[in-house]
Coordinates of C-alpha atoms in Angstrom, one line a residue:
M1050 CA 18.7 80.2 -220.2
S1051 CA 18.4 83.9 -219.5
D1052 CA 14.6 84.5 -219.6
P1053 CA 14.0 87.4 -222.2
D1054 CA 11.9 89.2 -219.5
F1055 CA 11.0 92.7 -220.4
T1056 CA 9.7 93.7 -217.0
P1057 CA 11.8 96.3 -215.3
D1058 CA 12.7 95.9 -211.6
A1059 CA 10.0 97.0 -209.3
P1060 CA 10.7 100.5 -207.5
Q1061 CA 11.7 100.7 -204.3
S1062 CA 8.8 101.4 -201.6
D1063 CA 8.9 105.1 -200.3
T1064 CA 6.1 104.6 -197.8
L1065 CA 6.8 105.7 -194.1
N1066 CA 7.2 102.2 -192.8
D1067 CA 8.6 100.7 -196.2
F1068 CA 5.5 98.4 -196.2
T1069 CA 5.9 95.3 -198.5
P1070 CA 2.8 93.6 -199.6
E1071 CA 2.2 89.8 -198.8
P1072 CA 3.2 87.8 -201.5
S1073 CA 0.6 86.5 -204.0
E1074 CA -0.4 83.1 -203.9
V1075 CA 1.8 80.4 -205.4
R1076 CA 0.3 79.5 -208.9
R1077 CA -0.6 75.9 -209.4
V1078 CA 0.3 73.6 -212.1
V1079 CA -0.9 70.1 -213.0
V1080 CA 1.2 68.0 -215.6
L1081 CA -0.3 65.3 -217.6
I1082 CA 2.0 62.6 -218.9
S1083 CA 2.0 59.2 -220.8
G1084 CA 5.6 58.1 -220.7
S1085 CA 9.1 58.7 -219.3
G1086 CA 8.5 62.4 -218.3
S1087 CA 11.7 64.1 -219.6
N1088 CA 9.9 67.4 -220.2
L1089 CA 8.3 67.0 -216.7
Q1090 CA 11.8 66.5 -215.4
A1091 CA 12.6 69.8 -217.0
L1092 CA 10.1 71.6 -215.3
I1093 CA 10.7 70.0 -212.0
D1094 CA 14.4 71.1 -212.1
A1095 CA 13.2 74.6 -213.2
Q1096 CA 11.0 74.6 -210.2
S1097 CA 13.9 73.4 -207.7
H1098 CA 15.8 76.6 -209.1
D1099 CA 12.9 78.9 -208.4
E1100 CA 12.5 79.3 -212.3
L1101 CA 8.9 78.1 -212.9
G1102 CA 6.9 81.0 -211.5
G1103 CA 4.9 78.3 -209.6
E1104 CA 4.4 74.6 -208.2
I1105 CA 3.8 71.5 -209.6
V1106 CA 1.1 70.2 -207.6
A1107 CA 0.3 66.9 -209.1
V1108 CA 1.4 64.9 -212.3
V1109 CA -1.5 62.6 -213.9
S1110 CA -0.7 59.8 -216.1
N1111 CA -2.9 57.6 -218.5
V1112 CA -0.4 54.9 -218.3
A1113 CA 0.0 53.2 -214.8
D1114 CA 3.7 52.4 -215.1
A1115 CA 5.0 55.7 -216.6
H1116 CA 8.3 56.4 -215.5
G1117 CA 7.2 60.1 -215.3
L1118 CA 5.1 59.2 -212.0
V1119 CA 8.6 58.0 -210.5
R1120 CA 10.0 61.2 -211.3
A1121 CA 7.0 63.2 -209.6
R1122 CA 7.2 60.9 -206.6
D1123 CA 10.8 61.5 -206.2
A1124 CA 10.3 65.2 -206.3
G1125 CA 7.6 65.0 -203.6
I1126 CA 4.7 65.7 -206.0
D1127 CA 1.4 63.9 -206.0
A1128 CA 1.5 61.2 -208.8
V1129 CA -1.9 59.7 -209.8
A1130 CA -2.3 56.7 -212.3
L1131 CA -5.5 57.2 -214.3
P1132 CA -5.5 54.5 -216.8
H1133 CA -7.6 55.2 -219.9
R1134 CA -8.2 51.4 -220.8
E1135 CA -10.5 51.2 -217.5
Y1136 CA -12.8 53.6 -219.4
D1137 CA -15.5 52.7 -222.1
S1138 CA -15.4 55.9 -223.9
R1139 CA -13.2 58.9 -224.4
E1140 CA -15.6 60.9 -222.9
A1141 CA -16.2 58.8 -219.9
Y1142 CA -12.0 59.3 -219.4
D1143 CA -11.8 62.8 -219.9
G1144 CA -14.6 63.2 -217.3
A1145 CA -12.8 61.3 -214.7
L1146 CA -9.7 63.3 -215.8
I1147 CA -11.4 66.5 -215.0
K1148 CA -12.4 65.6 -211.6
V1149 CA -8.8 64.5 -210.8
I1150 CA -7.4 67.9 -212.1
D1151 CA -10.0 70.2 -210.4
R1152 CA -9.3 68.5 -207.1
H1153 CA -5.7 70.2 -207.3
Q1154 CA -7.3 73.8 -208.3
P1155 CA -4.6 74.4 -211.1
D1156 CA -4.0 77.6 -212.6
L1157 CA -2.3 75.9 -215.5
I1158 CA -2.4 72.3 -217.2
V1159 CA 1.0 71.3 -218.8
L1160 CA 0.7 68.6 -221.3
A1161 CA 4.1 66.7 -221.3
G1162 CA 4.1 63.9 -223.7
F1163 CA 0.4 63.3 -222.9
M1164 CA -0.6 60.8 -225.8
R1165 CA -4.5 61.5 -226.0
I1166 CA -6.6 63.2 -228.2
L1167 CA -8.5 65.7 -226.0
T1168 CA -12.5 65.8 -226.1
P1169 CA -13.9 69.2 -227.0
R1170 CA -15.5 69.2 -223.2
F1171 CA -12.2 68.8 -221.8
V1172 CA -10.6 71.5 -224.2
Q1173 CA -13.0 73.8 -223.5
R1174 CA -13.1 73.5 -219.8
Y1175 CA -9.2 74.5 -219.7
L1176 CA -9.0 76.7 -222.8
G1177 CA -6.6 79.4 -222.2
R1178 CA -4.8 77.7 -219.5
M1179 CA -3.5 74.5 -221.1
L1180 CA 0.0 74.3 -222.9
N1181 CA 1.4 71.6 -224.9
I1182 CA 4.9 71.1 -226.6
H1183 CA 5.0 69.6 -229.9
P1184 CA 8.4 68.1 -231.8
S1185 CA 8.2 70.2 -234.9
L1186 CA 8.1 73.7 -235.9
L1187 CA 4.3 74.2 -236.2
P1188 CA 2.2 74.3 -238.3
A1189 CA 4.6 71.9 -240.1
Y1190 CA 4.1 68.1 -239.2
Q1191 CA 1.3 68.1 -236.8
G1192 CA 0.6 64.9 -235.4
L1193 CA 3.3 61.7 -234.9
N1194 CA 6.4 60.8 -236.5
T1195 CA 7.6 64.0 -237.1
H1196 CA 11.3 63.3 -237.0
A1197 CA 11.0 60.8 -239.5
K1198 CA 8.7 63.1 -241.8
A1199 CA 11.2 65.8 -241.6
L1200 CA 14.2 63.6 -242.8
A1201 CA 12.1 62.2 -245.4
D1202 CA 11.4 65.7 -246.8
G1203 CA 14.8 66.6 -246.9
I1204 CA 14.1 70.0 -245.2
A1205 CA 16.9 71.9 -243.7
E1206 CA 15.3 73.0 -240.3
H1207 CA 13.2 71.3 -237.8
G1208 CA 12.4 72.1 -234.2
C1209 CA 10.0 72.2 -231.4
S1210 CA 6.9 74.5 -230.5
V1211 CA 5.1 75.3 -227.1
H1212 CA 1.5 76.3 -227.9
F1213 CA -1.9 76.8 -226.3
V1214 CA -4.2 73.8 -226.9
T1215 CA -7.4 74.2 -228.8
E1216 CA -9.8 71.8 -230.2
E1217 CA -7.8 71.3 -233.3
L1218 CA -4.9 68.9 -232.8
D1219 CA -1.5 70.8 -232.6
S1220 CA -3.2 73.9 -234.4
G1221 CA -3.5 76.4 -231.2
P1222 CA -1.6 79.7 -230.9
V1223 CA 2.4 79.2 -230.8
V1224 CA 4.0 80.9 -228.1
I1225 CA 7.8 80.0 -228.6
Q1226 CA 9.9 77.7 -230.7
A1227 CA 13.6 76.6 -231.0
V1228 CA 15.0 75.4 -234.3
V1229 CA 17.5 72.5 -235.2
D1230 CA 19.6 72.5 -238.3
I1231 CA 19.5 69.2 -239.9
V1232 CA 23.0 68.1 -241.1
D1233 CA 24.3 65.7 -243.4
G1234 CA 24.2 62.4 -242.0
E1235 CA 21.5 63.3 -239.4
T1236 CA 19.2 60.4 -238.4
E1237 CA 16.2 60.1 -236.8
A1238 CA 17.8 59.2 -233.5
S1239 CA 20.1 62.2 -233.5
L1240 CA 17.5 64.4 -234.4
Q1241 CA 15.3 63.6 -231.7
Q1242 CA 18.0 64.1 -229.1
K1243 CA 18.6 67.7 -230.3
V1244 CA 14.9 68.4 -230.4
H1245 CA 14.5 66.9 -227.0
S1246 CA 17.0 69.2 -225.6
R1247 CA 15.5 72.2 -227.2
E1248 CA 12.1 71.3 -225.7
H1249 CA 13.7 71.0 -222.2
L1250 CA 15.0 74.5 -222.9
I1251 CA 11.8 76.4 -223.9
Y1252 CA 9.2 74.5 -222.1
P1253 CA 9.9 76.1 -218.6
I1254 CA 10.1 79.6 -220.2
A1255 CA 6.7 79.4 -221.4
V1256 CA 5.2 78.0 -218.3
K1257 CA 7.0 80.7 -216.3
W1258 CA 5.5 83.3 -218.7
F1259 CA 2.0 82.0 -218.0
L1260 CA 2.4 81.7 -214.4
E1261 CA 3.6 85.1 -214.0
G1262 CA 0.6 86.6 -216.0
R1263 CA 2.7 87.6 -219.1
L1264 CA 1.4 85.1 -221.5
Q1265 CA -2.3 84.8 -222.4
L1266 CA -4.4 83.5 -224.9
E1267 CA -6.6 86.0 -226.7
G1268 CA -9.0 85.2 -229.5
D1269 CA -7.0 83.2 -231.9
G1270 CA -3.6 84.5 -230.9
A1271 CA -1.2 84.4 -228.1
T1272 CA 0.0 87.7 -226.4
L1273 CA 3.1 88.2 -224.3
D1274 CA 3.2 91.5 -222.1
G1275 CA 0.2 92.6 -224.0
T1276 CA 1.6 92.5 -227.4
R1277 CA 0.5 89.8 -230.0
L1278 CA 2.9 87.1 -230.8
P1279 CA 3.6 86.3 -234.4
P1280 CA 2.4 83.0 -235.9
Q1281 CA 5.7 81.3 -234.9
G1282 CA 5.7 82.8 -231.5
L1283 CA 9.1 83.8 -230.3
R1284 CA 11.7 81.8 -232.2
L1285 CA 15.1 80.8 -231.0
S1286 CA 17.6 80.0 -234.0
H1287 CA 19.7 77.0 -234.0
A1288 CA 22.7 79.1 -233.2
D1289 CA 21.1 80.8 -230.1
A1290 CA 19.5 77.6 -228.9
A1291 CA 22.8 75.6 -229.2
E1292 CA 24.7 78.5 -227.3
E1293 CA 22.3 78.0 -224.2
L1294 CA 22.7 74.3 -224.5
D1295 CA 26.5 74.3 -224.7
E1296 CA 26.4 72.5 -228.2
E1297 CA 28.9 72.4 -230.7
L1298 CA 27.8 74.8 -233.4
D1299 CA 30.0 73.2 -236.3
E1300 CA 28.4 70.0 -236.9
E1301 CA 29.4 69.4 -240.4

């Protein structure tokens, strides 16, 4: 996808020796997963094409046999299994997770299907540098089973949202959303597939914005290039997302 990048090209150096400063240190990302890691793969693919703005230095899973750990190893990324069932409390687990994460000194924590409710201690430690992706157009359908809920309600539009993580579940400021039109005969499986495609489209974009210093959490809102984003963040319409994904627009 073409990044909606509003930053003009840097001017050419006019110094005597055409001095070029040393490149800044590569920004570091730790990804947390619980399952197959399809969003992780989208991030790995973006990194392989120099479209992530940084480097995934570790992938951590609370499920020891999560397929996402295989994806990480295949990409040469440090893969860490930290099973939550080995800890007697949520607080104890999050304390251990903090130690693992901090060992890698990340600039950003990315939740990619990490099926854990985080403790306030954990959230506050990484507040402003932790992103999540959720399969709905937030604030609609927080929590689980979003596709089934959308179909049951008979709504016309569904989608996904990237947001900053705060203490309240699925309630942090939204950065970017992508819309899916719900068509006649839609099933939970077909809707899930279309939403997944949009997740893989927008998550690398949001991560890149953050790693480039363009995206920030400021108070109770998110800003991009210093401009406060609206409550729904930047929103890709169904048609725009479908065009990026080479989907057929006529689905009737």
